[in-house]
Coordinates of C-alpha atoms in Angstrom, one line a residue:
M1 CA 106.9 65.0 69.1
P2 CA 109.1 68.3 69.5
S3 CA 112.7 67.3 69.8
F4 CA 112.8 69.5 73.0
L5 CA 110.1 67.6 74.9
T6 CA 112.1 64.2 74.8
G7 CA 114.5 63.7 77.1
Y8 CA 116.4 65.5 80.0
R9 CA 115.4 68.6 77.6
P10 CA 112.7 69.7 79.3
Y11 CA 113.7 69.5 82.6
I12 CA 116.6 72.0 81.4
L13 CA 113.5 74.1 79.2
L14 CA 112.2 73.8 82.8
T15 CA 114.6 74.9 85.0
L16 CA 115.8 77.7 82.9
L17 CA 112.6 79.8 82.8
C18 CA 112.5 79.6 85.9
L19 CA 115.8 81.5 86.3
A20 CA 114.2 83.8 84.0
L21 CA 111.2 84.5 86.4
F22 CA 112.2 84.0 90.6
A23 CA 116.2 85.0 89.6
P24 CA 115.8 88.6 89.0
G25 CA 115.1 90.8 92.5
Q26 CA 116.6 88.3 94.5
S27 CA 119.3 90.9 95.8
A28 CA 117.5 94.0 95.2
L29 CA 114.6 94.1 97.1
P30 CA 114.6 94.2 100.7
P31 CA 113.1 92.6 103.7
V32 CA 109.6 92.3 102.7
D33 CA 106.8 92.3 105.7
R34 CA 105.6 91.1 107.8
D35 CA 106.0 87.6 107.0
E36 CA 109.6 87.6 105.3
A37 CA 110.8 89.4 107.9
R38 CA 109.9 87.2 111.2
F39 CA 110.8 84.3 109.2
A40 CA 113.7 85.8 108.2
Q41 CA 115.2 87.0 111.3
A42 CA 114.1 83.5 113.3
T43 CA 116.2 82.5 111.4
R44 CA 119.1 84.6 112.3
Q45 CA 118.4 84.5 115.8
M46 CA 118.8 80.8 114.8
L47 CA 122.1 81.0 113.4
Q48 CA 123.1 83.7 116.4
T49 CA 122.1 81.6 120.1
G50 CA 122.9 78.4 118.2
D51 CA 119.1 76.5 119.8
Y52 CA 117.9 75.4 116.9
I53 CA 115.2 73.7 118.4
N54 CA 112.9 76.8 119.6
I55 CA 111.8 79.1 118.0
R56 CA 112.0 83.1 118.7
F57 CA 111.6 85.8 117.2
Q58 CA 113.4 89.4 119.5
D59 CA 112.2 87.6 123.0
T60 CA 108.8 86.3 121.9
P61 CA 108.2 82.9 121.3
R62 CA 107.6 81.6 117.8
H63 CA 105.8 79.1 118.7
K64 CA 103.0 78.9 115.2
K65 CA 105.5 76.8 112.4
P66 CA 107.3 73.7 113.0
A67 CA 111.2 74.6 112.2
G68 CA 111.7 73.5 109.0
I69 CA 112.4 75.5 107.0
Y70 CA 114.2 77.7 109.3
W71 CA 116.6 74.9 109.3
L72 CA 116.9 75.7 105.0
Q73 CA 117.3 78.9 105.9
A74 CA 119.9 78.5 107.7
A75 CA 121.9 76.1 106.0
S76 CA 121.4 78.8 102.8
V77 CA 122.5 81.5 104.9
G78 CA 125.9 79.4 106.5
L79 CA 126.4 78.4 102.6
F80 CA 126.5 81.6 101.0
G81 CA 126.1 84.8 103.5
E82 CA 126.8 86.1 107.0
T83 CA 124.5 85.4 109.8
N84 CA 125.5 88.8 111.3
A85 CA 124.7 91.3 107.6
N86 CA 121.5 92.7 106.6
V87 CA 121.1 90.1 103.0
I88 CA 118.2 88.9 102.7
W89 CA 118.9 86.9 98.8
P90 CA 120.1 83.4 100.7
Y91 CA 116.9 83.2 103.4
R92 CA 114.9 83.4 100.0
L93 CA 117.1 80.7 98.1
P94 CA 115.1 78.0 99.8
S95 CA 112.3 78.8 98.2
V96 CA 113.9 79.5 94.2
L97 CA 114.4 76.0 94.9
G98 CA 111.5 75.2 96.1
A99 CA 110.0 76.6 92.7
I100 CA 111.9 75.4 90.2
A101 CA 111.7 72.1 92.2
A102 CA 107.9 72.8 92.2
V103 CA 107.7 73.0 88.4
L104 CA 110.0 70.3 87.9
L105 CA 107.5 67.8 89.7
T106 CA 105.0 68.8 87.8
F107 CA 106.1 68.2 84.8
A108 CA 107.2 65.1 85.8
L109 CA 103.5 64.5 87.4
G110 CA 101.5 66.5 84.2
C111 CA 103.5 63.4 81.9
A112 CA 102.4 60.4 84.7
L113 CA 98.8 61.7 83.4
F114 CA 99.0 63.1 80.1
E115 CA 101.2 63.8 77.0
R116 CA 104.2 65.7 77.6
R117 CA 103.1 68.4 75.9
V118 CA 100.5 68.7 78.5
A119 CA 102.9 68.2 81.1
F120 CA 105.1 70.8 79.8
L121 CA 102.9 73.9 79.6
G122 CA 101.0 72.7 82.7
A123 CA 105.1 73.0 84.3
A124 CA 105.5 76.6 82.7
I125 CA 102.3 78.3 83.2
L126 CA 102.7 76.9 87.3
A127 CA 106.0 79.1 86.9
S128 CA 104.8 81.3 85.7
S129 CA 102.2 82.2 87.7
S130 CA 102.2 85.3 89.5
L131 CA 101.6 83.6 92.6
L132 CA 104.4 81.3 92.8
V133 CA 106.6 84.3 91.0
I134 CA 105.8 86.0 94.2
E135 CA 106.9 83.3 96.8
A136 CA 109.8 82.1 94.7
H137 CA 111.1 85.9 96.3
L138 CA 109.6 85.5 99.9
A139 CA 111.8 83.5 102.3
K140 CA 109.0 82.0 104.1
T141 CA 107.4 78.3 104.0
D142 CA 104.8 78.0 101.1
A143 CA 107.1 77.4 98.6
V144 CA 109.1 75.1 99.9
L145 CA 105.8 73.8 101.1
L146 CA 104.5 73.2 97.4
A147 CA 107.4 71.0 96.0
T148 CA 107.0 68.7 99.2
I149 CA 103.1 68.1 98.4
L150 CA 104.2 67.7 94.5
A151 CA 106.8 65.2 95.3
A152 CA 104.0 63.1 97.4
M153 CA 101.3 63.4 94.6
L154 CA 104.0 62.8 91.9
A155 CA 104.1 59.6 94.4
L156 CA 100.1 58.7 94.8
A157 CA 99.6 59.7 90.9
R158 CA 102.3 56.9 90.5
I159 CA 100.1 54.5 93.0
Y160 CA 97.0 55.1 91.8
A161 CA 97.9 54.4 88.2
A162 CA 99.4 51.2 89.1
A163 CA 96.2 50.2 91.3
R164 CA 93.3 51.1 88.2
E165 CA 96.1 49.2 86.3
E166 CA 96.5 46.1 88.4
R167 CA 100.0 45.7 88.5
E168 CA 102.4 46.1 91.4
S169 CA 103.4 49.8 92.4
G170 CA 106.4 48.3 94.4
L171 CA 107.6 50.3 97.3
S172 CA 109.2 53.6 96.2
A173 CA 106.7 54.7 95.3
P174 CA 104.7 54.6 99.3
L175 CA 107.8 55.9 101.1
V176 CA 108.4 58.7 98.4
F177 CA 104.6 59.9 99.4
W178 CA 104.4 59.1 103.2
G179 CA 108.2 60.4 104.0
A180 CA 107.6 64.1 101.4
L181 CA 104.3 64.5 104.1
G182 CA 106.6 64.0 106.5
V183 CA 108.7 66.9 105.3
S184 CA 105.8 68.7 104.1
A185 CA 104.5 68.4 107.8
L186 CA 107.5 70.2 109.4
V187 CA 108.1 72.8 106.9
K188 CA 104.5 73.7 108.0
G189 CA 102.5 71.2 109.4
P190 CA 99.4 69.6 109.0
V191 CA 98.1 71.7 105.1
G192 CA 100.4 68.8 103.2
P193 CA 99.2 66.0 104.6
M194 CA 95.7 67.5 104.5
V195 CA 95.4 68.2 100.9
A196 CA 97.6 64.6 99.9
L197 CA 95.3 62.7 102.0
L198 CA 91.8 64.4 101.3
T199 CA 93.0 63.8 97.2
V200 CA 92.9 60.0 98.7
A201 CA 89.5 60.1 99.7
A202 CA 88.2 62.0 97.0
L203 CA 89.8 59.1 95.2
W204 CA 88.7 56.4 97.4
V205 CA 85.3 58.0 97.4
T206 CA 84.7 57.6 93.8
D207 CA 86.2 54.5 93.1
W208 CA 84.9 52.7 95.7
R209 CA 82.0 51.0 93.1
A210 CA 84.6 50.2 91.1
G211 CA 86.2 48.3 93.4
R212 CA 89.1 49.5 92.7
A213 CA 88.9 51.6 96.7
T214 CA 90.9 48.9 98.1
R215 CA 93.3 48.1 96.5
L216 CA 95.0 52.1 96.3
I217 CA 94.8 51.9 99.9
A218 CA 96.6 48.9 100.0
R219 CA 99.1 50.4 98.0
L220 CA 99.8 52.6 100.0
K221 CA 101.3 50.3 102.2
P222 CA 99.9 52.8 105.3
L223 CA 101.0 50.2 108.0
I224 CA 104.8 51.3 106.5
G225 CA 104.4 54.7 105.4
I226 CA 102.8 56.4 108.2
P227 CA 105.8 55.3 110.6
L228 CA 107.7 57.1 108.4
A229 CA 106.1 60.1 108.3
I230 CA 106.6 60.1 111.8
A231 CA 110.1 59.6 112.7
I232 CA 110.6 62.3 109.9
F233 CA 108.8 65.0 112.4
A234 CA 108.6 63.3 115.3
P235 CA 111.8 64.1 116.7
W236 CA 111.8 67.7 116.4
L237 CA 108.6 67.8 118.0
I238 CA 109.4 65.9 121.1
A239 CA 112.1 68.2 121.2
I240 CA 110.5 71.7 121.1
M241 CA 107.7 69.6 123.5
S242 CA 110.4 69.7 125.9
A243 CA 112.0 73.2 125.1
T244 CA 108.4 74.6 125.8
G245 CA 107.6 72.2 129.1
G246 CA 104.9 71.1 126.5
S247 CA 103.7 74.4 125.8
F248 CA 104.3 74.4 122.2
V249 CA 101.3 72.1 120.0
G250 CA 99.0 74.3 123.1
D251 CA 100.2 77.6 122.0
A252 CA 100.4 76.6 118.1
V253 CA 96.7 75.6 118.5
K254 CA 95.5 78.2 120.2
N255 CA 97.3 81.2 119.2
D256 CA 97.3 80.3 115.3
L257 CA 95.0 77.4 114.1
L258 CA 92.3 78.1 115.6
P259 CA 92.2 82.0 115.2
K260 CA 92.3 80.9 111.4
L261 CA 88.7 78.5 111.7
V262 CA 87.0 81.0 113.8
S263 CA 87.5 84.2 112.3
G264 CA 89.4 86.1 110.3
Q265 CA 92.7 86.6 112.1
E266 CA 95.1 89.6 112.0
S267 CA 92.4 91.3 109.7
H268 CA 92.3 88.7 107.4
G269 CA 89.3 87.4 107.5
F270 CA 87.2 86.8 103.3
P271 CA 83.7 84.9 103.2
P272 CA 83.7 81.8 100.6
G273 CA 84.5 82.6 96.8
Y274 CA 87.1 85.0 98.1
F275 CA 90.0 82.7 96.3
L276 CA 88.3 81.5 93.4
L277 CA 87.3 85.1 93.0
L278 CA 91.3 85.8 92.7
L279 CA 92.0 83.2 90.7
T280 CA 92.2 85.2 87.0
A281 CA 94.7 87.4 88.9
T282 CA 96.8 85.0 90.9
M283 CA 97.1 82.8 88.6
W284 CA 97.8 84.6 85.5
P285 CA 99.1 84.2 82.5
G286 CA 97.5 80.7 82.9
S287 CA 94.2 81.8 84.1
L288 CA 94.4 82.6 80.2
F289 CA 92.4 78.9 80.2
V290 CA 92.1 78.2 83.6
W291 CA 88.2 78.3 83.8
H292 CA 88.2 76.3 80.1
G293 CA 90.3 74.1 82.2
I294 CA 87.2 74.3 85.9
V295 CA 84.7 74.0 82.7
W296 CA 86.2 71.2 80.5
A297 CA 87.3 69.3 83.7
W298 CA 83.8 68.3 85.1
Q299 CA 82.4 67.6 82.2
N300 CA 85.5 65.0 81.5
R301 CA 85.6 64.6 85.7
W302 CA 85.9 60.8 84.4
E303 CA 88.8 60.3 82.7
W304 CA 91.2 58.8 85.6
P305 CA 93.5 61.9 84.8
V306 CA 91.5 64.3 85.0
K307 CA 89.7 62.8 88.2
F308 CA 92.9 62.9 90.1
C309 CA 93.5 66.3 88.8
V310 CA 90.2 66.9 90.7
A311 CA 90.4 64.9 93.1
W312 CA 93.5 66.6 94.1
A313 CA 91.6 70.1 93.7
L314 CA 88.3 70.2 94.7
P315 CA 88.5 68.8 98.2
S316 CA 90.8 71.0 99.2
W317 CA 89.7 74.3 97.8
I318 CA 86.0 73.9 99.7
V319 CA 87.9 73.5 103.1
F320 CA 90.4 76.3 102.2
E321 CA 86.8 78.2 101.3
L322 CA 84.9 77.8 104.3
V323 CA 88.0 78.4 106.5
P324 CA 87.4 82.1 107.4
T325 CA 91.0 83.4 107.3
K326 CA 92.2 83.6 103.7
L327 CA 95.5 84.2 102.2
P328 CA 96.7 84.4 98.6
H329 CA 98.9 81.8 99.4
Y330 CA 96.8 79.5 101.0
V331 CA 95.7 77.5 97.3
L332 CA 99.0 77.2 96.4
P333 CA 99.3 73.6 96.2
L334 CA 96.2 73.0 94.4
Y335 CA 97.6 75.6 91.5
P336 CA 99.5 72.3 89.7
A337 CA 97.2 70.6 89.1
L338 CA 94.0 74.0 87.8
A339 CA 97.5 74.0 85.7
L340 CA 97.3 71.1 83.6
L341 CA 93.7 70.9 83.3
A342 CA 93.7 74.2 81.8
V343 CA 96.4 73.2 79.5
R344 CA 94.6 69.7 78.8
A345 CA 91.2 72.0 78.1
A346 CA 93.4 74.4 76.2
F347 CA 94.3 71.4 73.7
A348 CA 90.9 70.2 73.6
L349 CA 89.9 73.6 72.7
A350 CA 92.0 74.2 70.1
E351 CA 91.6 70.3 68.3
G352 CA 87.9 70.7 68.3
G353 CA 86.5 69.4 71.2
I354 CA 84.9 72.0 72.9
P355 CA 83.8 75.8 72.0
R356 CA 86.3 78.0 70.9
F357 CA 86.7 81.1 71.2
R358 CA 83.4 82.7 71.3
S359 CA 81.0 82.0 73.7
W360 CA 80.4 84.9 76.1
D361 CA 82.2 83.4 79.3
S362 CA 85.8 83.0 76.3
R363 CA 85.5 86.4 76.0
L364 CA 85.0 87.3 79.3
A365 CA 88.4 85.4 80.3
L366 CA 90.3 87.3 77.6
G367 CA 89.1 90.2 78.4
A368 CA 89.5 89.1 82.3
F369 CA 93.8 88.4 81.0
A370 CA 94.2 91.7 79.1
G371 CA 93.5 93.5 81.9
I372 CA 95.1 92.2 84.8
A373 CA 97.8 92.2 82.1
L374 CA 97.2 96.1 81.3
A375 CA 96.8 96.8 84.9
I376 CA 100.5 95.0 85.9
G377 CA 101.8 96.9 83.0
I378 CA 100.3 100.4 84.3
G379 CA 100.7 100.0 87.3
L380 CA 104.8 99.3 87.8
V381 CA 105.0 103.1 85.6
A382 CA 102.9 104.4 88.1
L383 CA 103.5 103.6 91.5
P384 CA 107.5 105.3 91.7
I385 CA 105.2 108.1 89.9
A386 CA 102.8 108.4 93.0
L387 CA 105.3 107.2 95.6
D388 CA 108.6 108.6 94.7
G389 CA 107.6 111.6 92.2
S390 CA 109.8 110.4 89.9
F391 CA 109.8 107.9 86.5
S392 CA 111.3 104.8 86.0
W393 CA 112.4 103.8 83.1
A394 CA 112.7 100.2 83.8
A395 CA 109.1 100.8 83.7
L396 CA 108.6 101.0 79.7
I397 CA 109.9 97.2 79.2
P398 CA 106.6 95.8 81.1
L399 CA 104.1 98.7 80.6
A400 CA 105.8 97.8 76.4
V401 CA 105.0 94.3 76.8
A402 CA 101.6 94.4 79.0
L403 CA 100.2 96.4 75.6
A404 CA 101.4 94.1 73.1
L405 CA 101.0 91.0 74.6
P406 CA 97.3 90.8 75.1
V407 CA 96.2 92.1 71.4
H408 CA 98.8 88.5 70.2
V409 CA 97.3 86.0 72.4
L410 CA 94.2 87.6 71.5
V411 CA 94.6 86.9 67.8
Q412 CA 96.7 83.2 68.3
C413 CA 93.4 82.2 71.0
H414 CA 90.7 83.7 68.0
R415 CA 92.7 81.6 65.4
A416 CA 92.3 78.7 68.0
R417 CA 96.2 78.0 67.8
V418 CA 96.7 76.9 72.0
V419 CA 100.6 77.0 71.9
P420 CA 101.3 80.5 70.7
A421 CA 99.6 81.6 72.7
L422 CA 100.9 79.7 75.9
A423 CA 104.0 80.1 74.7
A424 CA 104.2 84.4 73.8
A425 CA 101.7 84.7 77.3
I426 CA 104.5 82.6 79.4
V427 CA 107.2 84.4 77.8
G428 CA 105.9 87.5 78.5
A429 CA 105.1 86.9 82.1
A430 CA 109.3 86.5 82.1
F431 CA 110.2 90.0 80.3
I432 CA 107.1 91.6 82.4
F433 CA 107.7 90.0 86.0
G434 CA 111.6 90.2 85.6
P435 CA 112.3 93.8 85.6
A436 CA 109.3 94.3 87.4
A437 CA 111.8 92.3 90.4
Q438 CA 114.7 93.6 88.9
W439 CA 114.4 97.0 89.1
V440 CA 111.4 99.0 88.7
L441 CA 110.0 97.7 92.5
P442 CA 114.0 98.2 94.0
G443 CA 114.3 101.3 93.4
V444 CA 110.9 102.4 94.9
Q445 CA 112.7 104.8 97.8
A446 CA 109.3 104.6 99.5
L447 CA 109.2 100.9 100.2
G448 CA 112.7 101.1 101.9
L449 CA 111.8 102.5 104.7
S450 CA 113.5 99.7 106.8
C451 CA 116.7 100.2 105.0
A452 CA 116.9 103.8 104.9
A453 CA 116.0 104.2 108.9
A454 CA 119.1 101.2 109.0
R455 CA 121.5 103.7 107.2
L456 CA 120.8 106.6 109.1
V457 CA 122.0 103.9 112.4
E458 CA 125.0 102.5 110.4
A459 CA 125.7 106.8 109.4
Q460 CA 126.5 106.8 112.8
A461 CA 127.7 103.5 113.4
G462 CA 131.4 105.2 111.1
D463 CA 131.5 108.2 113.2
A464 CA 134.8 107.2 115.1
Q465 CA 134.6 110.8 117.0
T466 CA 131.8 109.3 119.1
A467 CA 132.9 106.2 121.2
K468 CA 129.8 104.2 120.5
P469 CA 129.5 100.8 119.4
A470 CA 130.0 99.0 116.1
K471 CA 126.4 98.3 115.7
P472 CA 124.1 100.8 118.3
V473 CA 120.9 99.6 119.5
V474 CA 118.0 101.5 118.4
A475 CA 114.6 102.0 120.0
A476 CA 111.6 102.9 118.2
T477 CA 108.5 104.6 118.5
G478 CA 105.8 105.0 115.5
Y479 CA 107.2 102.5 112.6
H480 CA 106.8 98.6 114.3
E481 CA 107.6 96.1 111.8
P482 CA 109.6 92.9 110.9
S483 CA 112.4 94.3 108.0
L484 CA 113.2 97.2 111.2
V485 CA 115.1 94.4 113.4
F486 CA 115.9 92.3 110.7
M487 CA 117.6 95.4 109.1
L488 CA 119.1 97.0 112.9
G489 CA 119.6 93.7 115.1
R490 CA 117.1 91.5 117.5
Q491 CA 118.5 94.2 120.4
T492 CA 116.4 96.7 118.2
K493 CA 113.7 97.5 121.1
L494 CA 109.9 98.1 119.7
I495 CA 108.9 100.0 122.4
G496 CA 107.0 103.4 122.8
P497 CA 108.2 106.5 123.5
E498 CA 107.4 106.7 126.8
A499 CA 109.7 103.4 127.7
I500 CA 111.6 104.9 124.9
A501 CA 112.3 108.0 127.1
T502 CA 113.2 106.3 130.4
A503 CA 115.8 104.5 128.5
M504 CA 117.5 106.6 127.1
R505 CA 117.8 108.5 131.3
S506 CA 119.2 104.6 132.1
D507 CA 121.4 104.2 128.1
P508 CA 122.8 107.7 127.1
S509 CA 124.0 106.3 124.7
L510 CA 121.1 104.3 123.1
L511 CA 119.7 105.9 119.8
A512 CA 115.6 107.0 119.6
L513 CA 114.5 106.4 116.3
I514 CA 110.5 108.5 116.2
G515 CA 107.6 108.9 114.2
A516 CA 106.7 111.9 113.7
D517 CA 103.0 110.4 115.3
K518 CA 105.1 110.3 117.5
E519 CA 107.6 112.9 118.5
A520 CA 104.8 115.1 120.6
R521 CA 104.9 112.2 123.3
F522 CA 108.6 110.9 123.0
R523 CA 109.7 115.1 123.4
K524 CA 107.1 115.5 126.4
A525 CA 108.6 112.3 128.7
L526 CA 112.0 114.2 128.8
A527 CA 111.3 117.4 129.4
G528 CA 113.0 119.0 132.2
D529 CA 115.9 116.3 131.9
A530 CA 119.0 118.2 132.2
V531 CA 119.6 116.7 128.4
R532 CA 118.5 117.7 124.9
L533 CA 118.4 116.0 121.8
K534 CA 120.0 115.7 118.7
A535 CA 117.9 115.1 115.7
L536 CA 120.6 112.7 113.7
G537 CA 118.7 112.5 110.2
S538 CA 115.9 112.2 109.0
A539 CA 114.1 109.3 106.6
R540 CA 110.2 109.2 105.0
G541 CA 108.5 106.1 103.4
F542 CA 105.5 103.6 103.1
N543 CA 104.6 101.4 105.0
Y544 CA 102.4 99.5 103.1
S545 CA 101.6 96.7 105.7
K546 CA 99.5 99.7 107.2
G547 CA 98.6 101.8 104.0
D548 CA 100.7 104.4 105.9
W549 CA 102.8 107.3 105.3
V550 CA 106.0 107.1 107.9
T551 CA 108.0 109.7 108.7
L552 CA 111.4 109.1 110.9
T553 CA 113.7 110.5 113.0
L554 CA 116.9 109.3 114.1
Y555 CA 117.8 110.5 118.3
R556 CA 120.6 111.0 120.6
L557 CA 120.7 112.5 123.7
M558 CA 122.9 115.1 124.8
P559 CA 124.2 117.2 127.8
R560 CA 123.4 120.2 128.1
A561 CA 126.5 121.9 128.4
A562 CA 127.3 120.8 124.8
H563 CA 127.8 123.1 122.4
A564 CA 125.2 124.6 120.7
G565 CA 126.2 124.7 117.0
D566 CA 125.5 120.7 117.2
G567 CA 121.9 120.4 115.5
A568 CA 120.0 120.7 118.0
R569 CA 116.5 120.1 118.1

């Protein structure tokens, strides 16, 4: 065994890899619409109001997710940030730590199932997967959820191994299993318990004839563990039900859960097979071997470590494919199992256990790996040109890696040199994702429309001669993205142009942020008033949530008697 795989060295190396992948861009990337901005703003309002039970975005109850992630974000902001500052990175810190914990737990789980070399490369593949890199940069639930599920699965793997060997597993593993499920439920409701309990059910069914099913359930100690999970989740649930008059659960089921189960919610409906189709891209660069892993795992499904991973991934994958609403991150809790299977299959490939890279499906997988690398590299060069009309020199770094990486990986794969191929893919991903997050994407001005609008407003707050409050209240129309609320504050009004005109009559200090497509209606609503508009500046950007270009102009009302040279429009 190589020396870097002994002791705590793998944990140190994996942590450094995670930092190289997850740290770039944390402070440089603007708040991302829509979920991240909603989570961050709701957390900020928790801190501002002192209400840590009833979650709200502005004045709207956010009865969709439990409070666990908001509490973690609030703790992070309390330690490292300022409540009123428009700085997003403290809200993202729990996601970074959750992603790192998930990678380290994947290594520990891999050690319980396979060899340490398989565990190490499997954890590294998870760390470098494009989906986890993205989630580590977003202040939302999924990276933390992944860590809680992995803690439960690690405990379950140890319990299952003990049941197979007919030895006692002790009390600590069941307590960790049920405790992790309780925390998982506090982060994102039923998803974590669903994944873990479907795994238990699959193992129970497949072990029934062997007589091990009863031993597995007994070693889980549900009579102790279920009350523990309830004790973790129930206090907040009781508090929120009391605070909302018992409406929270009904609202969450009616407005969030059922719409996802019945139809595609918020235009995210896709047919079964959607996640499988995306797998090559969302698990890149580990997708280099993931299809070999799926085939090899099915061929060797009765080996108990393989069976454990299949029982983990397959039932939940089917559920996610059958649910009409589909977002790429839904299947992230299943990626650790796929990563470990992919690496185990890769070693079987190198050792002659499966055919080498000469079949059509192998060539297709390698071609897809190369195509995605090139698409990312070329896309990072093209994006600033397309949106800003400018060239990003920083984009040449990922482009160069994207051009060289497939060639090197393909040569190594042709020689069945698995470790060099995987190592090159993982390191190459760091040199692609790091510059993209730190320099290329933050440098695209068109993607930061809310930040540009906030700078317009801040310029007015700094004008001492206007006698305006330190942070003016803004009403916006034509652009209602949550990131605008995060940048301008809870008091921001997202209303129609006529409503803004009415509000400005009663409060002349109100600033109006008007989209170009709403300007005619806004001016018509003010026609005939003894006031006129003064344009304070404009900002143009790309609203990627809707795929539209938006031009925003900031206005203030001025009395008709004001001097003619003040920039009236």
